[in-house]
Short mmCIF file of the C-alpha atoms (twelve columns), coordinates in Angstrom:
data_MODEL
# 
_entry.id   MODEL 
# 
loop_
_atom_site.group_PDB 
_atom_site.id 
_atom_site.type_symbol 
_atom_site.label_atom_id 
_atom_site.label_alt_id 
_atom_site.label_comp_id 
_atom_site.label_asym_id 
_atom_site.label_seq_id 
_atom_site.Cartn_x 
_atom_site.Cartn_y 
_atom_site.Cartn_z 
_atom_site.pdbx_PDB_model_num 
ATOM 1   C CA . MET A 1   0.078   0.026  0.113   1 
ATOM 2   C CA . CYS A 2   0.831   3.329  -0.657  1 
ATOM 3   C CA . ALA A 3   -0.527  6.919  0.136   1 
ATOM 4   C CA . ILE A 4   0.349   10.057 -1.821  1 
ATOM 5   C CA . SER A 5   -0.658  13.759 -0.646  1 
ATOM 6   C CA . ILE A 6   -2.495  15.891 -2.620  1 
ATOM 7   C CA . ASP A 7   -1.032  19.651 -2.047  1 
ATOM 8   C CA . PRO A 8   -2.222  22.986 -3.814  1 
ATOM 9   C CA . HIS A 9   1.720   23.852 -4.139  1 
ATOM 10  C CA . LEU A 10  1.611   21.163 -6.783  1 
ATOM 11  C CA . ARG A 11  -0.471  23.388 -9.088  1 
ATOM 12  C CA . LEU A 12  2.832   25.827 -9.397  1 
ATOM 13  C CA . PHE A 13  4.718   22.550 -11.198 1 
ATOM 14  C CA . ILE A 14  2.700   22.050 -13.649 1 
ATOM 15  C CA . GLU A 15  2.575   25.249 -15.803 1 
ATOM 16  C CA . GLU A 16  4.151   25.803 -18.987 1 
ATOM 17  C CA . PRO A 17  8.068   26.304 -18.698 1 
ATOM 18  C CA . PRO A 18  9.285   29.614 -20.267 1 
ATOM 19  C CA . GLU A 19  10.942  29.212 -23.240 1 
ATOM 20  C CA . LYS A 20  14.448  29.831 -21.615 1 
ATOM 21  C CA . ALA A 21  14.554  28.437 -18.053 1 
ATOM 22  C CA . PRO A 22  16.543  30.669 -15.758 1 
ATOM 23  C CA . ASP A 23  19.103  28.930 -13.040 1 
ATOM 24  C CA . THR A 24  16.476  27.005 -10.815 1 
ATOM 25  C CA . SER A 25  18.900  26.761 -7.493  1 
ATOM 26  C CA . ASP A 26  19.215  28.983 -5.094  1 
ATOM 27  C CA . ASP A 27  22.181  28.947 -2.152  1 
ATOM 28  C CA . ALA A 28  20.702  25.831 -0.292  1 
ATOM 29  C CA . GLY A 29  19.891  23.715 -3.559  1 
ATOM 30  C CA . LEU A 30  16.522  24.096 -3.679  1 
ATOM 31  C CA . ALA A 31  14.287  24.134 -6.605  1 
ATOM 32  C CA . THR A 32  13.413  27.807 -7.229  1 
ATOM 33  C CA . GLN A 33  11.478  27.210 -10.630 1 
ATOM 34  C CA . PHE A 34  10.441  23.206 -11.630 1 
ATOM 35  C CA . THR A 35  7.665   21.820 -13.957 1 
ATOM 36  C CA . PHE A 36  7.098   18.509 -14.048 1 
ATOM 37  C CA . PRO A 37  8.025   16.743 -17.249 1 
ATOM 38  C CA . LEU A 38  5.799   16.213 -19.647 1 
ATOM 39  C CA . GLY A 39  5.122   12.324 -20.288 1 
ATOM 40  C CA . GLN A 40  6.064   11.552 -16.573 1 
ATOM 41  C CA . PRO A 41  4.396   11.297 -13.225 1 
ATOM 42  C CA . ILE A 42  3.655   13.853 -10.966 1 
ATOM 43  C CA . SER A 43  5.493   13.457 -7.422  1 
ATOM 44  C CA . SER A 44  4.094   14.135 -4.268  1 
ATOM 45  C CA . ILE A 45  4.971   13.562 -0.436  1 
ATOM 46  C CA . GLY A 46  3.968   10.060 -0.249  1 
ATOM 47  C CA . VAL A 47  4.631   6.778  1.799   1 
ATOM 48  C CA . GLY A 48  4.866   3.080  0.903   1 
ATOM 49  C CA . GLU A 49  5.945   -0.299 1.621   1 
ATOM 50  C CA . VAL A 50  9.152   -2.026 0.272   1 
ATOM 51  C CA . ILE A 51  8.385   -4.607 -1.864  1 
ATOM 52  C CA . ALA A 52  12.424  -5.560 -2.696  1 
ATOM 53  C CA . SER A 53  15.791  -4.197 -1.517  1 
ATOM 54  C CA . ALA A 54  19.374  -4.230 -2.938  1 
ATOM 55  C CA . SER A 55  20.114  -1.735 -0.344  1 
ATOM 56  C CA . PRO A 56  21.336  -3.284 3.287   1 
ATOM 57  C CA . LEU A 57  19.792  0.003  4.819   1 
ATOM 58  C CA . PHE A 58  16.457  -1.488 3.820   1 
ATOM 59  C CA . ARG A 59  14.615  -4.598 3.692   1 
ATOM 60  C CA . ALA A 60  11.279  -5.896 2.170   1 
ATOM 61  C CA . GLY A 61  8.186   -4.971 4.681   1 
ATOM 62  C CA . ASP A 62  9.917   -1.782 5.731   1 
ATOM 63  C CA . GLN A 63  7.732   1.104  5.804   1 
ATOM 64  C CA . ILE A 64  8.999   4.593  4.171   1 
ATOM 65  C CA . ARG A 65  8.610   8.249  3.264   1 
ATOM 66  C CA . ALA A 66  9.835   10.290 0.290   1 
ATOM 67  C CA . GLU A 67  9.331   13.659 -0.694  1 
ATOM 68  C CA . TYR A 68  9.450   12.940 -4.487  1 
ATOM 69  C CA . PHE A 69  6.723   10.046 -4.635  1 
ATOM 70  C CA . PRO A 70  6.047   9.355  -7.914  1 
ATOM 71  C CA . TRP A 71  2.141   9.005  -8.885  1 
ATOM 72  C CA . GLU A 72  2.349   5.207  -9.723  1 
ATOM 73  C CA . LYS A 73  2.008   1.933  -8.040  1 
ATOM 74  C CA . TYR A 74  5.606   0.881  -8.345  1 
ATOM 75  C CA . ALA A 75  8.501   2.953  -7.735  1 
ATOM 76  C CA . VAL A 76  12.165  2.574  -7.818  1 
ATOM 77  C CA . PHE A 77  14.040  4.825  -5.187  1 
ATOM 78  C CA . PRO A 78  18.128  5.293  -4.407  1 
ATOM 79  C CA . ASN A 79  17.923  5.119  -0.663  1 
ATOM 80  C CA . THR A 80  19.232  8.256  -0.269  1 
ATOM 81  C CA . ALA A 81  15.663  9.414  -1.149  1 
ATOM 82  C CA . ILE A 82  13.814  7.874  1.011   1 
ATOM 83  C CA . THR A 83  13.213  7.727  4.916   1 
ATOM 84  C CA . PRO A 84  12.439  4.904  7.084   1 
ATOM 85  C CA . ILE A 85  9.440   5.231  9.138   1 
ATOM 86  C CA . ARG A 86  10.194  3.668  12.534  1 
ATOM 87  C CA . ASP A 87  7.327   1.390  14.100  1 
ATOM 88  C CA . THR A 88  5.587   3.755  16.040  1 
ATOM 89  C CA . GLY A 89  2.305   2.051  15.899  1 
ATOM 90  C CA . ARG A 90  0.641   4.563  13.970  1 
ATOM 91  C CA . PRO A 91  -1.388  3.858  10.760  1 
ATOM 92  C CA . LEU A 92  1.050   4.749  7.550   1 
ATOM 93  C CA . THR A 93  -1.615  7.428  6.356   1 
ATOM 94  C CA . ASP A 94  -0.653  9.562  9.723   1 
ATOM 95  C CA . TYR A 95  2.571   10.201 7.766   1 
ATOM 96  C CA . VAL A 96  0.851   12.323 4.917   1 
ATOM 97  C CA . GLY A 97  -1.967  13.057 7.063   1 
ATOM 98  C CA . VAL A 98  -2.006  14.777 10.873  1 
ATOM 99  C CA . LEU A 99  1.961   13.959 11.381  1 
ATOM 100 C CA . GLY A 100 2.690   14.896 7.756   1 
ATOM 101 C CA . MET A 101 3.723   17.737 5.767   1 
ATOM 102 C CA . ALA A 102 0.776   19.758 6.143   1 
ATOM 103 C CA . PRO A 103 0.667   19.906 9.798   1 
ATOM 104 C CA . PHE A 104 4.054   20.459 10.346  1 
ATOM 105 C CA . THR A 105 3.916   23.828 7.900   1 
ATOM 106 C CA . ALA A 106 1.175   25.016 10.307  1 
ATOM 107 C CA . TYR A 107 3.517   24.408 13.382  1 
ATOM 108 C CA . LEU A 108 6.337   26.295 11.663  1 
ATOM 109 C CA . GLY A 109 4.052   28.953 10.660  1 
ATOM 110 C CA . LEU A 110 2.319   29.652 14.157  1 
ATOM 111 C CA . VAL A 111 5.045   28.730 16.415  1 
ATOM 112 C CA . ASP A 112 8.471   30.164 14.508  1 
ATOM 113 C CA . VAL A 113 6.731   33.337 12.611  1 
ATOM 114 C CA . GLY A 114 3.245   33.610 14.209  1 
ATOM 115 C CA . ALA A 115 4.988   33.930 17.673  1 
ATOM 116 C CA . PRO A 116 1.740   33.680 19.765  1 
ATOM 117 C CA . THR A 117 1.262   35.398 23.128  1 
ATOM 118 C CA . ALA A 118 -2.018  34.155 25.267  1 
ATOM 119 C CA . GLY A 119 -4.610  36.775 24.129  1 
ATOM 120 C CA . GLU A 120 -4.109  37.499 21.120  1 
ATOM 121 C CA . THR A 121 -6.543  37.259 17.836  1 
ATOM 122 C CA . LEU A 122 -5.508  34.379 15.196  1 
ATOM 123 C CA . LEU A 123 -7.134  34.628 11.851  1 
ATOM 124 C CA . VAL A 124 -6.801  31.219 9.864   1 
ATOM 125 C CA . SER A 125 -7.944  31.306 5.934   1 
ATOM 126 C CA . ALA A 126 -8.647  27.843 4.522   1 
ATOM 127 C CA . ALA A 127 -9.494  26.781 8.062   1 
ATOM 128 C CA . SER A 128 -10.879 23.276 7.200   1 
ATOM 129 C CA . GLY A 129 -8.156  22.447 5.038   1 
ATOM 130 C CA . ALA A 130 -5.040  20.630 5.549   1 
ATOM 131 C CA . VAL A 131 -3.019  23.039 6.904   1 
ATOM 132 C CA . GLY A 132 -5.400  25.663 8.346   1 
ATOM 133 C CA . GLN A 133 -7.183  22.987 11.017  1 
ATOM 134 C CA . ILE A 134 -4.135  22.593 12.807  1 
ATOM 135 C CA . ALA A 135 -3.733  26.022 12.951  1 
ATOM 136 C CA . VAL A 136 -6.995  26.798 14.348  1 
ATOM 137 C CA . GLN A 137 -6.186  24.026 16.919  1 
ATOM 138 C CA . LEU A 138 -2.641  24.990 17.975  1 
ATOM 139 C CA . GLY A 139 -3.882  28.633 18.376  1 
ATOM 140 C CA . LYS A 140 -6.528  27.628 20.694  1 
ATOM 141 C CA . ILE A 141 -3.902  25.508 22.913  1 
ATOM 142 C CA . ARG A 142 -1.868  28.553 22.772  1 
ATOM 143 C CA . GLY A 143 -4.385  30.314 24.323  1 
ATOM 144 C CA . LEU A 144 -5.672  32.406 21.449  1 
ATOM 145 C CA . ARG A 145 -8.699  33.630 20.167  1 
ATOM 146 C CA . VAL A 146 -9.190  32.180 16.846  1 
ATOM 147 C CA . ILE A 147 -11.509 33.072 13.941  1 
ATOM 148 C CA . GLY A 148 -11.813 30.452 10.842  1 
ATOM 149 C CA . VAL A 149 -12.626 31.350 7.344   1 
ATOM 150 C CA . VAL A 150 -14.213 28.852 5.327   1 
ATOM 151 C CA . GLY A 151 -16.295 28.032 2.507   1 
ATOM 152 C CA . SER A 152 -19.122 26.524 3.337   1 
ATOM 153 C CA . ASP A 153 -21.810 26.253 6.105   1 
ATOM 154 C CA . GLU A 154 -20.616 22.635 6.441   1 
ATOM 155 C CA . LYS A 155 -17.294 23.421 6.655   1 
ATOM 156 C CA . ALA A 156 -18.072 26.120 9.329   1 
ATOM 157 C CA . GLY A 157 -19.771 23.701 11.631  1 
ATOM 158 C CA . TYR A 158 -16.265 21.530 11.860  1 
ATOM 159 C CA . VAL A 159 -14.082 24.487 12.364  1 
ATOM 160 C CA . LYS A 160 -15.989 25.547 14.962  1 
ATOM 161 C CA . SER A 161 -15.723 22.010 16.492  1 
ATOM 162 C CA . ILE A 162 -12.222 21.842 16.578  1 
ATOM 163 C CA . GLY A 163 -12.331 24.981 18.947  1 
ATOM 164 C CA . ALA A 164 -12.717 28.479 16.671  1 
ATOM 165 C CA . ASP A 165 -14.163 30.996 18.622  1 
ATOM 166 C CA . ALA A 166 -15.695 32.356 15.530  1 
ATOM 167 C CA . VAL A 167 -16.320 31.559 11.595  1 
ATOM 168 C CA . LEU A 168 -16.557 33.531 8.544   1 
ATOM 169 C CA . ASN A 169 -18.122 32.009 5.366   1 
ATOM 170 C CA . TYR A 170 -16.240 34.127 2.607   1 
ATOM 171 C CA . LYS A 171 -18.780 33.069 0.042   1 
ATOM 172 C CA . THR A 172 -21.539 34.387 1.940   1 
ATOM 173 C CA . CYS A 173 -20.196 37.686 4.290   1 
ATOM 174 C CA . GLY A 174 -20.056 40.315 1.697   1 
ATOM 175 C CA . ASP A 175 -17.341 42.458 1.828   1 
ATOM 176 C CA . TYR A 176 -14.721 40.966 3.618   1 
ATOM 177 C CA . ALA A 177 -12.817 43.623 5.473   1 
ATOM 178 C CA . SER A 178 -16.080 44.810 7.135   1 
ATOM 179 C CA . ALA A 179 -17.218 40.879 8.084   1 
ATOM 180 C CA . ILE A 180 -13.639 40.720 9.640   1 
ATOM 181 C CA . ARG A 181 -13.687 43.868 11.562  1 
ATOM 182 C CA . LYS A 182 -17.306 42.829 13.048  1 
ATOM 183 C CA . LEU A 183 -15.737 39.346 14.028  1 
ATOM 184 C CA . ALA A 184 -12.256 41.039 15.314  1 
ATOM 185 C CA . PRO A 185 -12.994 44.449 16.672  1 
ATOM 186 C CA . LYS A 186 -9.921  44.728 18.368  1 
ATOM 187 C CA . GLY A 187 -7.710  43.941 15.116  1 
ATOM 188 C CA . ILE A 188 -6.012  40.986 14.166  1 
ATOM 189 C CA . ASP A 189 -2.618  39.949 15.627  1 
ATOM 190 C CA . ILE A 190 -1.623  37.127 13.539  1 
ATOM 191 C CA . TYR A 191 -2.901  35.928 10.304  1 
ATOM 192 C CA . PHE A 192 -2.359  32.586 8.689   1 
ATOM 193 C CA . ASP A 193 -2.577  32.929 5.021   1 
ATOM 194 C CA . ASN A 194 -3.486  29.900 3.177   1 
ATOM 195 C CA . VAL A 195 -5.212  31.674 -0.035  1 
ATOM 196 C CA . GLY A 196 -3.919  35.095 -1.014  1 
ATOM 197 C CA . GLY A 197 -5.591  37.359 -3.087  1 
ATOM 198 C CA . ASP A 198 -8.521  39.778 -2.018  1 
ATOM 199 C CA . LEU A 199 -9.064  38.288 1.412   1 
ATOM 200 C CA . LEU A 200 -5.270  38.975 2.258   1 
ATOM 201 C CA . ASP A 201 -5.900  42.350 0.831   1 
ATOM 202 C CA . ALA A 202 -8.785  42.843 3.149   1 
ATOM 203 C CA . VAL A 203 -7.133  41.355 6.083   1 
ATOM 204 C CA . LEU A 204 -4.596  44.333 5.988   1 
ATOM 205 C CA . LEU A 205 -6.960  46.489 6.588   1 
ATOM 206 C CA . ASN A 206 -7.807  44.538 10.064  1 
ATOM 207 C CA . LEU A 207 -3.987  44.274 11.225  1 
ATOM 208 C CA . ASN A 208 -2.731  45.568 14.929  1 
ATOM 209 C CA . THR A 209 0.681   46.962 15.304  1 
ATOM 210 C CA . ARG A 210 3.341   44.744 14.809  1 
ATOM 211 C CA . ALA A 211 1.218   41.918 13.629  1 
ATOM 212 C CA . ARG A 212 2.685   38.959 11.907  1 
ATOM 213 C CA . VAL A 213 1.365   37.736 8.401   1 
ATOM 214 C CA . ILE A 214 2.112   34.093 7.494   1 
ATOM 215 C CA . ILE A 215 2.244   33.503 4.026   1 
ATOM 216 C CA . CYS A 216 1.385   29.623 3.382   1 
ATOM 217 C CA . GLY A 217 -0.062  29.566 0.150   1 
ATOM 218 C CA . SER A 218 -1.809  31.638 -2.249  1 
ATOM 219 C CA . ILE A 219 -4.367  28.895 -3.585  1 
ATOM 220 C CA . ALA A 220 -6.796  31.876 -4.956  1 
ATOM 221 C CA . THR A 221 -4.146  33.065 -7.790  1 
ATOM 222 C CA . TYR A 222 -2.271  29.779 -8.490  1 
ATOM 223 C CA . SER A 223 -4.382  29.237 -11.814 1 
ATOM 224 C CA . SER A 224 -4.408  33.323 -12.559 1 
ATOM 225 C CA . ASP A 225 -3.003  35.305 -15.154 1 
ATOM 226 C CA . LYS A 226 -0.285  37.199 -13.080 1 
ATOM 227 C CA . ALA A 227 0.022   39.735 -15.878 1 
ATOM 228 C CA . LYS A 228 -3.659  40.609 -15.818 1 
ATOM 229 C CA . GLY A 229 -4.216  40.503 -12.199 1 
ATOM 230 C CA . ALA A 230 -4.911  43.387 -9.615  1 
ATOM 231 C CA . GLY A 231 -2.173  42.430 -7.657  1 
ATOM 232 C CA . ILE A 232 -2.174  43.879 -3.478  1 
ATOM 233 C CA . LYS A 233 -3.534  47.062 -2.864  1 
ATOM 234 C CA . ASN A 234 -3.166  47.606 0.601   1 
ATOM 235 C CA . LEU A 235 0.384   47.135 1.737   1 
ATOM 236 C CA . ASP A 236 0.770   50.698 2.439   1 
ATOM 237 C CA . THR A 237 -1.349  50.462 5.337   1 
ATOM 238 C CA . ILE A 238 0.826   48.122 7.384   1 
ATOM 239 C CA . ILE A 239 4.234   50.181 7.130   1 
ATOM 240 C CA . THR A 240 3.479   52.485 10.251  1 
ATOM 241 C CA . LYS A 241 2.324   49.402 11.843  1 
ATOM 242 C CA . GLU A 242 5.553   47.570 11.436  1 
ATOM 243 C CA . VAL A 243 3.498   44.777 10.580  1 
ATOM 244 C CA . THR A 244 5.886   41.218 9.678   1 
ATOM 245 C CA . LEU A 245 5.021   39.294 6.615   1 
ATOM 246 C CA . LYS A 246 7.007   36.319 6.389   1 
ATOM 247 C CA . ALA A 247 6.387   33.251 3.618   1 
ATOM 248 C CA . ILE A 248 7.272   29.831 4.763   1 
ATOM 249 C CA . PHE A 249 8.173   26.278 3.276   1 
ATOM 250 C CA . TYR A 250 8.307   22.972 5.024   1 
ATOM 251 C CA . LEU A 251 11.339  21.839 2.985   1 
ATOM 252 C CA . PRO A 252 14.212  23.782 4.038   1 
ATOM 253 C CA . HIS A 253 13.020  22.907 7.630   1 
ATOM 254 C CA . MET A 254 13.168  19.224 7.386   1 
ATOM 255 C CA . GLY A 255 15.488  17.464 9.903   1 
ATOM 256 C CA . THR A 256 15.598  20.468 11.954  1 
ATOM 257 C CA . ALA A 257 15.161  21.292 15.519  1 
ATOM 258 C CA . ILE A 258 11.717  22.515 14.917  1 
ATOM 259 C CA . GLU A 259 10.691  19.746 12.943  1 
ATOM 260 C CA . LYS A 260 11.539  17.359 15.847  1 
ATOM 261 C CA . ASP A 261 9.676   19.779 18.075  1 
ATOM 262 C CA . PHE A 262 6.682   19.273 16.107  1 
ATOM 263 C CA . PHE A 263 6.857   15.783 15.750  1 
ATOM 264 C CA . GLN A 264 7.485   15.494 19.667  1 
ATOM 265 C CA . GLU A 265 4.137   17.722 20.419  1 
ATOM 266 C CA . MET A 266 1.893   16.685 17.893  1 
ATOM 267 C CA . THR A 267 2.411   12.839 18.405  1 
ATOM 268 C CA . ALA A 268 1.758   13.470 21.994  1 
ATOM 269 C CA . LEU A 269 -1.319  15.865 21.393  1 
ATOM 270 C CA . VAL A 270 -2.858  13.300 19.253  1 
ATOM 271 C CA . GLU A 271 -2.167  10.326 21.360  1 
ATOM 272 C CA . GLN A 272 -4.011  12.237 24.019  1 
ATOM 273 C CA . GLU A 273 -6.548  12.924 21.519  1 
ATOM 274 C CA . LYS A 274 -6.482  16.891 21.590  1 
ATOM 275 C CA . ILE A 275 -5.885  16.774 18.041  1 
ATOM 276 C CA . LYS A 276 -8.500  16.307 15.657  1 
ATOM 277 C CA . TYR A 277 -7.455  15.888 11.795  1 
ATOM 278 C CA . LYS A 278 -9.984  15.530 9.022   1 
ATOM 279 C CA . LEU A 279 -8.875  13.796 5.931   1 
ATOM 280 C CA . ASP A 280 -10.363 13.649 2.425   1 
ATOM 281 C CA . VAL A 281 -9.436  9.972  1.231   1 
ATOM 282 C CA . ARG A 282 -9.475  9.155  -2.727  1 
ATOM 283 C CA . ASP A 283 -8.910  5.602  -3.120  1 
ATOM 284 C CA . GLY A 284 -7.020  4.815  -6.678  1 
ATOM 285 C CA . LEU A 285 -4.003  6.366  -8.187  1 
ATOM 286 C CA . GLU A 286 -6.414  7.120  -11.496 1 
ATOM 287 C CA . ASN A 287 -8.415  9.363  -9.033  1 
ATOM 288 C CA . ALA A 288 -5.378  11.607 -7.931  1 
ATOM 289 C CA . PRO A 289 -6.034  14.442 -10.962 1 
ATOM 290 C CA . GLN A 290 -9.267  15.142 -9.799  1 
ATOM 291 C CA . ALA A 291 -8.298  15.458 -6.384  1 
ATOM 292 C CA . LEU A 292 -5.935  18.388 -7.098  1 
ATOM 293 C CA . VAL A 293 -8.332  19.843 -9.186  1 
ATOM 294 C CA . ASP A 294 -10.678 19.470 -6.152  1 
ATOM 295 C CA . LEU A 295 -8.263  21.728 -4.041  1 
ATOM 296 C CA . PHE A 296 -9.181  24.861 -6.428  1 
ATOM 297 C CA . THR A 297 -12.883 24.565 -6.372  1 
ATOM 298 C CA . GLY A 298 -13.509 24.047 -2.779  1 
ATOM 299 C CA . ALA A 299 -14.855 20.217 -3.674  1 
ATOM 300 C CA . ASN A 300 -12.568 18.943 -1.181  1 
ATOM 301 C CA . PHE A 301 -13.229 18.669 2.802   1 
ATOM 302 C CA . GLY A 302 -10.110 18.242 4.911   1 
ATOM 303 C CA . LYS A 303 -6.682  16.990 3.771   1 
ATOM 304 C CA . VAL A 304 -6.668  15.155 0.775   1 
ATOM 305 C CA . ILE A 305 -4.466  11.735 0.093   1 
ATOM 306 C CA . VAL A 306 -4.696  9.100  -2.474  1 
ATOM 307 C CA . ARG A 307 -4.321  5.521  -1.429  1 
ATOM 308 C CA . ALA A 308 -3.168  2.967  -4.038  1 
# 
């Protein structure tokens, strides 16, 4: 059995490549511009079981995780490209679920960038999604007042059930800035942004002095024509407030102290049943493309994984 993680950032890797590709690596050797080659499988973070091994480091039956797991039932990896999953008693899918990349991203953003103080107000967009639902719960655990933004009443009910103090349905709330101000009359101290676009612009009008904005995703604009987009209009409002905007990406933090802290805290919270994590599981690799499309229409509910 294998399971692959379906994540919005994959959309960035299926753009038509430029006529002349620039240097694609930064100083850390990380890809800064990449597209999946035509005719070859897309890759996701994934987990699976070894069925045969020529390496002394792995044997048949071992469970492994790979950052670049092809969308195919069988794949060959060099031993440097996979990480063993030690027997913890947890289901294999937990390592693309509640102990996977998306919850780690939520932890990284809130703890490292958000630097929360009890009593502050946290706003989380895409609050029922893979990252958002963990950001909501970690915020409550740290004593924050949490407001979630979602796209349906069903998702609003779920976000309230995991602890959010208030929920905003962006499809029915009318003017975003006014709706946010109504739910957070004292302003926003931390914004965990998973969507970008007009919602980010509206939040900028509601930030407190020295607020922190965690730029995690921009799902509202991944498929847009950047040349025709209006862009963010309210950046000037944050200058005198000394607001911090910082983007996060999980990959440079793999294997670091903060990832170890994440595994320790999240494993304990899961075992104590203090964390809920909704999965949207699709069976069959043939359903992976539609699963990716569903992320951009709101048809998913929870963290999307595909089992094969």
